[in-house]
Each structure stands twice: as C-alpha cells, then as structure tokens.
C-alpha cells in the first residue's frame, strides 16, 4: 500500500496489516508486525526527505513473513545509542529485538527499503522450520544487512514504559 507516513495513517496501516494476518491465520504475529511497521513508518515520518510518501509491503513466503517499508530518502538508517532517559531513538533496536532478521536494501537515488522478517509457523504445522530464501540473517534482498552479531556488539539497552 502507498501512503504518506503521517501519524493519522500509521494506525490505519496497523489495522490493515492486522486484518491481513488474521486472514492468513497468523494472529500470533499481529503484535510484532504492528510494532515493527509502526517503528518503520515513524522513522519515515521523522527522518525521510524530501517527502513522507512510502510503500508498505507484506509478503508471506512459505514460513516467513516479511514486512518492508520503502521511502524516497537514500540515506540509510543507523542503530543509535539512545540515552537511558531518551523518549525516542530505539526503533531499530526494537525491531531487532522482536524480529527474526532485519536489514536495509538501498535503491540508489530512489531511496531504500527497510525490512524485517518474522517466523510464520501456523499452529497446524508440525514440521520444523525450513531454511528458505530470505530466512537467514542475510535477509531476503542480499544487500546491506544488520546481523544479530552486529546487534550483540552494541551496548545493552532497555526501554522504559510509562
């Protein structure tokens, strides 16, 4: 779906993604997917230049759900060292914490796509997860990727609710 990353639209996107995941019988993934897409759209709203237009894609491929947000800003996001009292700056760390893998795919001067994957094993599946294209920390696009080792090398952080 194409949209302007405005606060009023972020809730609509969460509801659309939630409805699609219910349709696919992936209800256990709704909270993680909604959190992840909220963080990615918030990053577009706060940081993307020259405009706030973006595209949100969700793809279910075998046992992996991939959520990606493409914007027109070619600058790549970074994981920031947020001050313990900061009220923002932890979005990518949250995505890393709740997702199986995530990364960034530059699209030249046309912008970038930031994505994350979630394991999409339904309750009916009794087989172990299969290794499929896009299910490794190399990500589904094979470009710039942040691996769990990269995240592990960062200092520990915590988020305070309230």
Coordinates of N, CA and C in Angstrom, one line a residue:
X1 N 0.8 -1.2 0.0 CA 0.0 0.0 0.0 C 0.9 1.2 0.0
X2 N 0.5 2.2 -0.7 CA 1.2 3.5 -0.8 C 0.5 4.5 0.1
X3 N 1.3 5.3 0.8 CA 0.7 6.3 1.8 C 1.7 7.4 2.1
X4 N 1.2 8.4 2.8 CA 2.0 9.4 3.4 C 2.2 8.9 4.9
X5 N 3.5 8.9 5.3 CA 3.7 8.4 6.7 C 3.4 9.5 7.7
X6 N 2.1 9.7 7.9 CA 1.6 10.7 8.9 C 1.1 9.9 10.1
X7 N 1.1 10.5 11.3 CA 0.6 9.8 12.4 C -0.8 9.3 12.3
X8 N -1.6 10.0 11.6 CA -3.0 9.5 11.4 C -3.1 8.3 10.6
X9 N -2.1 8.1 9.7 CA -2.2 6.9 8.8 C -1.5 5.7 9.4
X10 N -0.6 5.9 10.3 CA 0.1 4.7 10.9 C -0.9 3.7 11.6
X11 N -1.9 4.2 12.3 CA -2.9 3.4 12.9 C -3.7 2.6 11.9
X12 N -4.0 3.3 10.7 CA -4.7 2.6 9.6 C -3.9 1.4 9.1
X13 N -2.6 1.7 8.9 CA -1.7 0.6 8.4 C -1.7 -0.5 9.3
X14 N -1.6 -0.3 10.6 CA -1.6 -1.4 11.6 C -2.9 -2.2 11.5
X15 N -4.0 -1.5 11.4 CA -5.3 -2.3 11.3 C -5.3 -3.1 10.0
X16 N -4.8 -2.6 8.9 CA -4.8 -3.3 7.6 C -3.9 -4.5 7.7
X17 N -2.7 -4.4 8.3 CA -1.8 -5.5 8.5 C -2.4 -6.5 9.4
X18 N -3.0 -6.1 10.5 CA -3.7 -7.0 11.4 C -4.7 -7.8 10.7
X19 N -5.6 -7.2 9.9 CA -6.6 -7.9 9.2 C -6.0 -8.9 8.2
X20 N -5.0 -8.5 7.5 CA -4.4 -9.5 6.6 C -3.8 -10.7 7.3
X21 N -3.1 -10.4 8.4 CA -2.5 -11.5 9.2 C -3.6 -12.4 9.8
X22 N -4.8 -11.9 10.2 CA -5.9 -12.7 10.6 C -6.4 -13.6 9.4
X23 N -6.5 -13.0 8.2 CA -6.9 -13.7 7.0 C -6.0 -14.9 6.8
X24 N -4.7 -14.7 7.0 CA -3.7 -15.7 6.7 C -3.6 -16.7 7.9
X25 N -4.4 -16.5 9.0 CA -4.4 -17.3 10.2 C -3.0 -17.2 10.9
X26 N -2.5 -16.0 10.9 CA -1.2 -15.7 11.6 C -1.4 -14.7 12.8
X27 N -2.5 -14.9 13.5 CA -2.8 -14.0 14.6 C -1.7 -13.8 15.6
X28 N -0.9 -14.8 15.9 CA 0.2 -14.6 16.9 C 1.3 -13.6 16.5
X29 N 1.3 -13.3 15.2 CA 2.3 -12.3 14.7 C 1.8 -10.9 14.7
X30 N 0.6 -10.7 15.0 CA 0.0 -9.3 14.8 C 0.7 -8.3 15.7
X31 N 1.0 -8.6 16.9 CA 1.6 -7.6 17.8 C 3.0 -7.2 17.3
X32 N 3.8 -8.2 16.9 CA 5.2 -8.0 16.5 C 5.2 -7.2 15.1
X33 N 4.3 -7.6 14.2 CA 4.2 -6.9 12.9 C 3.8 -5.5 13.1
X34 N 2.8 -5.3 13.9 CA 2.2 -3.9 14.2 C 3.3 -3.1 14.8
X35 N 4.0 -3.6 15.8 CA 5.1 -2.8 16.4 C 6.2 -2.5 15.4
X36 N 6.6 -3.4 14.6 CA 7.7 -3.2 13.6 C 7.3 -2.2 12.5
X37 N 6.1 -2.3 12.0 CA 5.6 -1.4 10.9 C 5.4 0.0 11.5
X38 N 5.0 0.1 12.8 CA 4.9 1.4 13.4 C 6.2 2.1 13.5
X39 N 7.2 1.3 14.0 CA 8.6 1.9 14.1 C 9.1 2.3 12.7
X40 N 8.9 1.5 11.7 CA 9.4 1.9 10.4 C 8.7 3.1 9.8
X41 N 7.4 3.2 10.0 CA 6.7 4.3 9.5 C 7.0 5.6 10.3
X42 N 7.2 5.4 11.6 CA 7.6 6.6 12.4 C 9.0 7.1 11.9
X43 N 9.9 6.2 11.6 CA 11.2 6.7 11.0 C 11.0 7.5 9.7
X44 N 10.1 7.0 8.9 CA 9.8 7.8 7.6 C 9.3 9.1 8.0
X45 N 8.3 9.2 8.9 CA 7.7 10.4 9.3 C 8.7 11.4 9.9
X46 N 9.6 10.9 10.7 CA 10.5 11.8 11.4 C 11.8 12.1 10.5
X47 N 12.2 11.2 9.7 CA 13.5 11.4 9.1 C 13.6 11.5 7.6
X48 N 12.6 11.0 6.9 CA 12.7 10.9 5.4 C 12.6 12.2 4.7
X49 N 13.4 12.4 3.7 CA 13.5 13.6 2.9 C 13.5 13.1 1.5
X50 N 12.9 13.7 0.5 CA 12.3 15.0 0.5 C 10.8 15.0 0.9
X51 N 10.2 13.8 1.0 CA 8.8 13.8 1.3 C 8.5 12.6 2.2
X52 N 7.3 12.4 2.6 CA 6.9 11.4 3.6 C 6.2 10.3 2.9
X53 N 6.2 10.2 1.6 CA 5.5 9.2 0.9 C 6.3 7.9 1.0
X54 N 5.6 6.8 1.1 CA 6.3 5.5 1.2 C 5.3 4.4 0.8
X55 N 5.9 3.2 0.7 CA 5.1 2.0 0.3 C 5.4 0.9 1.4
X56 N 4.3 0.3 1.9 CA 4.4 -0.8 2.8 C 4.1 -2.1 2.1
X57 N 4.9 -3.1 2.2 CA 4.7 -4.4 1.6 C 4.7 -5.4 2.7
X58 N 3.8 -6.4 2.6 CA 3.9 -7.6 3.5 C 3.9 -8.8 2.5
X59 N 4.7 -9.7 2.8 CA 4.8 -10.9 1.9 C 5.0 -12.1 2.8
X60 N 4.2 -13.1 2.5 CA 4.2 -14.4 3.2 C 4.8 -15.4 2.2
X61 N 6.0 -15.9 2.5 CA 6.7 -16.8 1.6 C 7.0 -18.0 2.5
X62 N 6.4 -19.1 2.2 CA 6.5 -20.4 3.0 C 6.3 -20.1 4.5
X63 N 7.3 -20.1 5.3 CA 7.2 -19.9 6.7 C 7.8 -18.6 7.2
X64 N 7.9 -17.6 6.3 CA 8.4 -16.3 6.7 C 7.5 -15.2 6.3
X65 N 7.3 -14.3 7.2 CA 6.5 -13.1 6.9 C 7.6 -12.0 6.8
X66 N 7.6 -11.2 5.7 CA 8.5 -10.1 5.5 C 7.6 -8.8 5.4
X67 N 8.0 -7.9 6.2 CA 7.3 -6.5 6.2 C 8.4 -5.6 5.8
X68 N 8.1 -4.7 4.8 CA 9.1 -3.8 4.3 C 8.4 -2.4 4.1
X69 N 9.2 -1.4 4.3 CA 8.8 0.0 4.0 C 9.8 0.6 3.1
X70 N 9.3 1.1 2.0 CA 10.2 1.8 1.0 C 9.9 3.2 1.0
X71 N 10.9 4.1 1.2 CA 10.7 5.5 1.1 C 11.7 6.1 0.1
X72 N 11.6 7.4 -0.2 CA 12.4 8.0 -1.2 C 13.7 8.7 -0.8
X73 N 14.1 8.5 0.5 CA 15.3 9.0 1.1 C 16.4 8.0 0.9
X74 N 17.5 8.3 0.2 CA 18.6 7.3 0.0 C 19.4 7.1 1.3
X75 N 19.3 8.0 2.3 CA 20.1 7.9 3.5 C 19.7 6.6 4.2
X76 N 20.7 5.8 4.6 CA 20.4 4.6 5.3 C 20.3 4.8 6.8
X77 N 19.3 4.1 7.5 CA 19.2 4.3 8.9 C 20.3 3.7 9.7
X78 N 20.5 4.2 10.9 CA 21.5 3.6 11.8 C 20.9 3.3 13.1
X79 N 21.5 2.3 13.8 CA 21.1 2.0 15.2 C 21.8 3.0 16.1
X80 N 21.0 3.7 16.8 CA 21.6 4.8 17.6 C 21.8 4.3 19.1
X81 N 22.7 4.9 19.7 CA 22.9 4.7 21.2 C 22.0 5.7 21.9
X82 N 20.9 5.2 22.3 CA 19.9 6.1 23.0 C 20.3 6.3 24.4
X83 N 20.2 7.6 24.9 CA 20.4 7.9 26.3 C 19.3 7.1 27.1
X84 N 19.6 6.7 28.3 CA 18.7 6.0 29.1 C 17.4 6.7 29.4
X85 N 17.4 8.1 29.3 CA 16.2 8.8 29.6 C 15.6 9.4 28.3
X86 N 16.1 9.0 27.2 CA 15.6 9.5 25.9 C 14.2 8.8 25.6
X87 N 13.3 9.6 25.0 CA 12.0 9.1 24.7 C 11.9 8.6 23.3
X88 N 12.9 8.6 22.6 CA 12.9 8.1 21.2 C 14.4 7.6 20.9
X89 N 14.5 7.0 19.7 CA 15.8 6.6 19.2 C 16.1 5.1 19.4
X90 N 15.0 4.3 19.7 CA 15.2 2.9 19.9 C 14.5 2.1 18.9
X91 N 13.9 2.7 17.9 CA 13.1 2.0 17.0 C 13.7 0.8 16.3
X92 N 14.9 0.9 15.8 CA 15.6 -0.2 15.1 C 16.0 -1.2 16.1
X93 N 16.4 -0.8 17.3 CA 16.7 -1.8 18.3 C 15.5 -2.6 18.7
X94 N 14.3 -2.0 18.7 CA 13.1 -2.7 19.0 C 12.8 -3.7 17.9
X95 N 13.0 -3.3 16.6 CA 12.7 -4.2 15.5 C 13.7 -5.4 15.6
X96 N 14.9 -5.1 15.9 CA 15.9 -6.2 16.0 C 15.5 -7.2 17.2
X97 N 14.9 -6.6 18.2 CA 14.5 -7.5 19.4 C 13.3 -8.4 19.1
X98 N 12.4 -7.9 18.3 CA 11.1 -8.6 18.1 C 11.1 -9.4 16.8
X99 N 12.1 -9.2 15.9 CA 12.1 -9.9 14.6 C 13.1 -11.0 14.5
X100 N 13.0 -11.8 13.5 CA 13.9 -12.9 13.3 C 15.2 -12.3 12.6
X101 N 15.0 -11.4 11.7 CA 16.1 -10.7 11.0 C 15.5 -9.4 10.4
X102 N 16.5 -8.5 10.1 CA 16.0 -7.2 9.5 C 17.2 -6.6 8.8
X103 N 16.9 -5.7 7.9 CA 18.0 -5.0 7.2 C 17.5 -3.9 6.3
X104 N 18.4 -3.4 5.5 CA 18.2 -2.3 4.6 C 18.6 -2.6 3.2
X105 N 17.8 -2.3 2.2 CA 18.1 -2.5 0.8 C 18.1 -1.1 0.2
X106 N 19.3 -0.6 -0.2 CA 19.4 0.7 -0.9 C 18.8 0.5 -2.3
X107 N 18.1 1.5 -2.7 CA 17.6 1.5 -4.1 C 18.1 2.8 -4.8
X108 N 19.4 2.9 -4.8 CA 20.1 4.0 -5.4 C 19.6 5.4 -5.0
X109 N 19.4 6.3 -6.0 CA 18.8 7.6 -5.7 C 17.3 7.5 -5.4
X110 N 16.7 6.4 -5.7 CA 15.2 6.2 -5.5 C 14.9 5.9 -4.0
X111 N 15.8 5.8 -3.1 CA 15.5 5.6 -1.7 C 16.0 4.3 -1.2
X112 N 15.3 3.7 -0.3 CA 15.7 2.5 0.4 C 14.4 1.7 0.8
X113 N 14.6 0.5 1.1 CA 13.6 -0.4 1.7 C 14.2 -0.9 3.0
X114 N 13.5 -0.7 4.1 CA 13.9 -1.2 5.4 C 12.9 -2.4 5.7
X115 N 13.4 -3.5 6.1 CA 12.5 -4.7 6.2 C 12.8 -5.5 7.5
X116 N 11.9 -6.3 7.8 CA 12.1 -7.3 8.9 C 11.3 -8.6 8.6
X117 N 11.8 -9.7 9.2 CA 11.1 -10.9 9.0 C 10.6 -11.5 10.3
X118 N 9.5 -12.3 10.2 CA 9.0 -13.0 11.4 C 8.8 -14.4 11.0
X119 N 9.0 -15.4 11.9 CA 8.7 -16.8 11.5 C 7.2 -16.9 11.5
X120 N 6.7 -17.5 10.4 CA 5.2 -17.6 10.3 C 4.8 -19.0 10.3
X121 N 5.1 -19.7 11.4 CA 4.7 -21.1 11.5 C 3.3 -21.1 12.2
X122 N 2.3 -21.7 11.5 CA 1.0 -21.8 12.0 C 0.9 -22.9 13.0
X123 N -0.2 -22.9 13.8 CA -0.4 -24.0 14.7 C -0.6 -25.3 14.1
X124 N -1.0 -25.4 12.8 CA -1.2 -26.6 12.1 C 0.1 -27.3 11.7
X125 N 1.1 -26.5 11.7 CA 2.4 -27.1 11.2 C 3.1 -27.9 12.3
X126 N 3.5 -29.1 12.0 CA 4.2 -29.9 13.0 C 5.6 -30.1 12.5
X127 N 6.0 -29.6 11.3 CA 7.4 -29.8 10.8 C 8.3 -28.7 11.4
X128 N 9.6 -29.0 11.5 CA 10.5 -27.9 11.9 C 10.6 -26.9 10.8
X129 N 10.9 -25.6 11.2 CA 11.1 -24.6 10.2 C 12.1 -25.0 9.1
X130 N 11.8 -24.6 7.9 CA 12.7 -24.9 6.8 C 13.6 -23.7 6.5
X131 N 14.8 -24.0 6.0 CA 15.7 -22.9 5.6 C 15.2 -22.5 4.2
X132 N 14.7 -21.3 4.1 CA 14.2 -20.8 2.8 C 14.9 -19.5 2.4
X133 N 14.8 -19.2 1.2 CA 15.3 -17.9 0.7 C 14.8 -16.8 1.5
X134 N 15.6 -16.0 2.1 CA 15.2 -14.8 2.9 C 15.1 -15.1 4.4
X135 N 15.3 -16.4 4.8 CA 15.1 -16.7 6.2 C 16.4 -16.6 7.0
X136 N 17.5 -16.3 6.4 CA 18.7 -16.1 7.2 C 19.0 -14.7 7.5
X137 N 20.0 -14.4 8.3 CA 20.3 -13.0 8.7 C 20.8 -12.3 7.5
X138 N 21.1 -12.9 6.4 CA 21.5 -12.2 5.2 C 20.3 -11.4 4.6
X139 N 19.1 -11.8 5.0 CA 17.9 -11.1 4.6 C 17.4 -11.5 3.2
X140 N 16.2 -11.1 2.9 CA 15.7 -11.6 1.6 C 16.2 -10.8 0.4
X141 N 17.0 -9.7 0.6 CA 17.4 -8.9 -0.5 C 18.9 -9.1 -0.8
X142 N 19.7 -9.6 0.1 CA 21.1 -9.8 -0.2 C 21.9 -8.5 -0.3
X143 N 21.4 -7.5 0.3 CA 22.2 -6.2 0.2 C 22.7 -5.9 1.6
X144 N 22.6 -4.6 2.0 CA 23.1 -4.2 3.3 C 22.2 -4.8 4.4
X145 N 22.8 -5.5 5.3 CA 22.1 -6.3 6.4 C 22.7 -6.1 7.7
X146 N 21.9 -5.9 8.7 CA 22.4 -5.9 10.1 C 22.2 -7.3 10.7
X147 N 23.2 -7.9 11.1 CA 23.1 -9.3 11.6 C 23.0 -9.2 13.1
X148 N 22.6 -10.4 13.7 CA 22.5 -10.5 15.2 C 23.8 -10.2 15.9
X149 N 24.9 -10.6 15.2 CA 26.3 -10.3 15.8 C 26.5 -8.8 15.9
X150 N 26.0 -8.0 14.8 CA 26.1 -6.5 14.9 C 25.4 -6.0 16.0
X151 N 24.2 -6.5 16.3 CA 23.3 -6.0 17.4 C 24.0 -6.4 18.7
X152 N 24.5 -7.7 18.8 CA 25.1 -8.1 20.0 C 26.4 -7.3 20.4
X153 N 27.0 -6.7 19.4 CA 28.2 -5.9 19.7 C 27.9 -4.6 20.3
X154 N 26.6 -4.2 20.2 CA 26.2 -2.9 20.7 C 26.0 -3.0 22.2
X155 N 26.2 -1.9 22.9 CA 25.9 -1.9 24.4 C 24.4 -2.2 24.7
X156 N 24.2 -2.9 25.8 CA 22.8 -3.3 26.1 C 22.0 -2.0 26.4
X157 N 20.7 -2.1 26.0 CA 19.8 -1.0 26.2 C 18.5 -1.6 26.8
X158 N 17.7 -0.7 27.4 CA 16.4 -1.1 27.8 C 15.4 0.0 27.5
X159 N 14.2 -0.4 27.4 CA 13.1 0.6 27.1 C 12.3 0.7 28.4
X160 N 12.0 1.9 28.8 CA 11.1 2.1 30.0 C 9.7 2.5 29.5
X161 N 8.7 1.8 29.9 CA 7.4 2.1 29.6 C 6.8 2.9 30.7
X162 N 6.0 3.9 30.2 CA 5.3 4.7 31.2 C 5.6 6.2 31.2

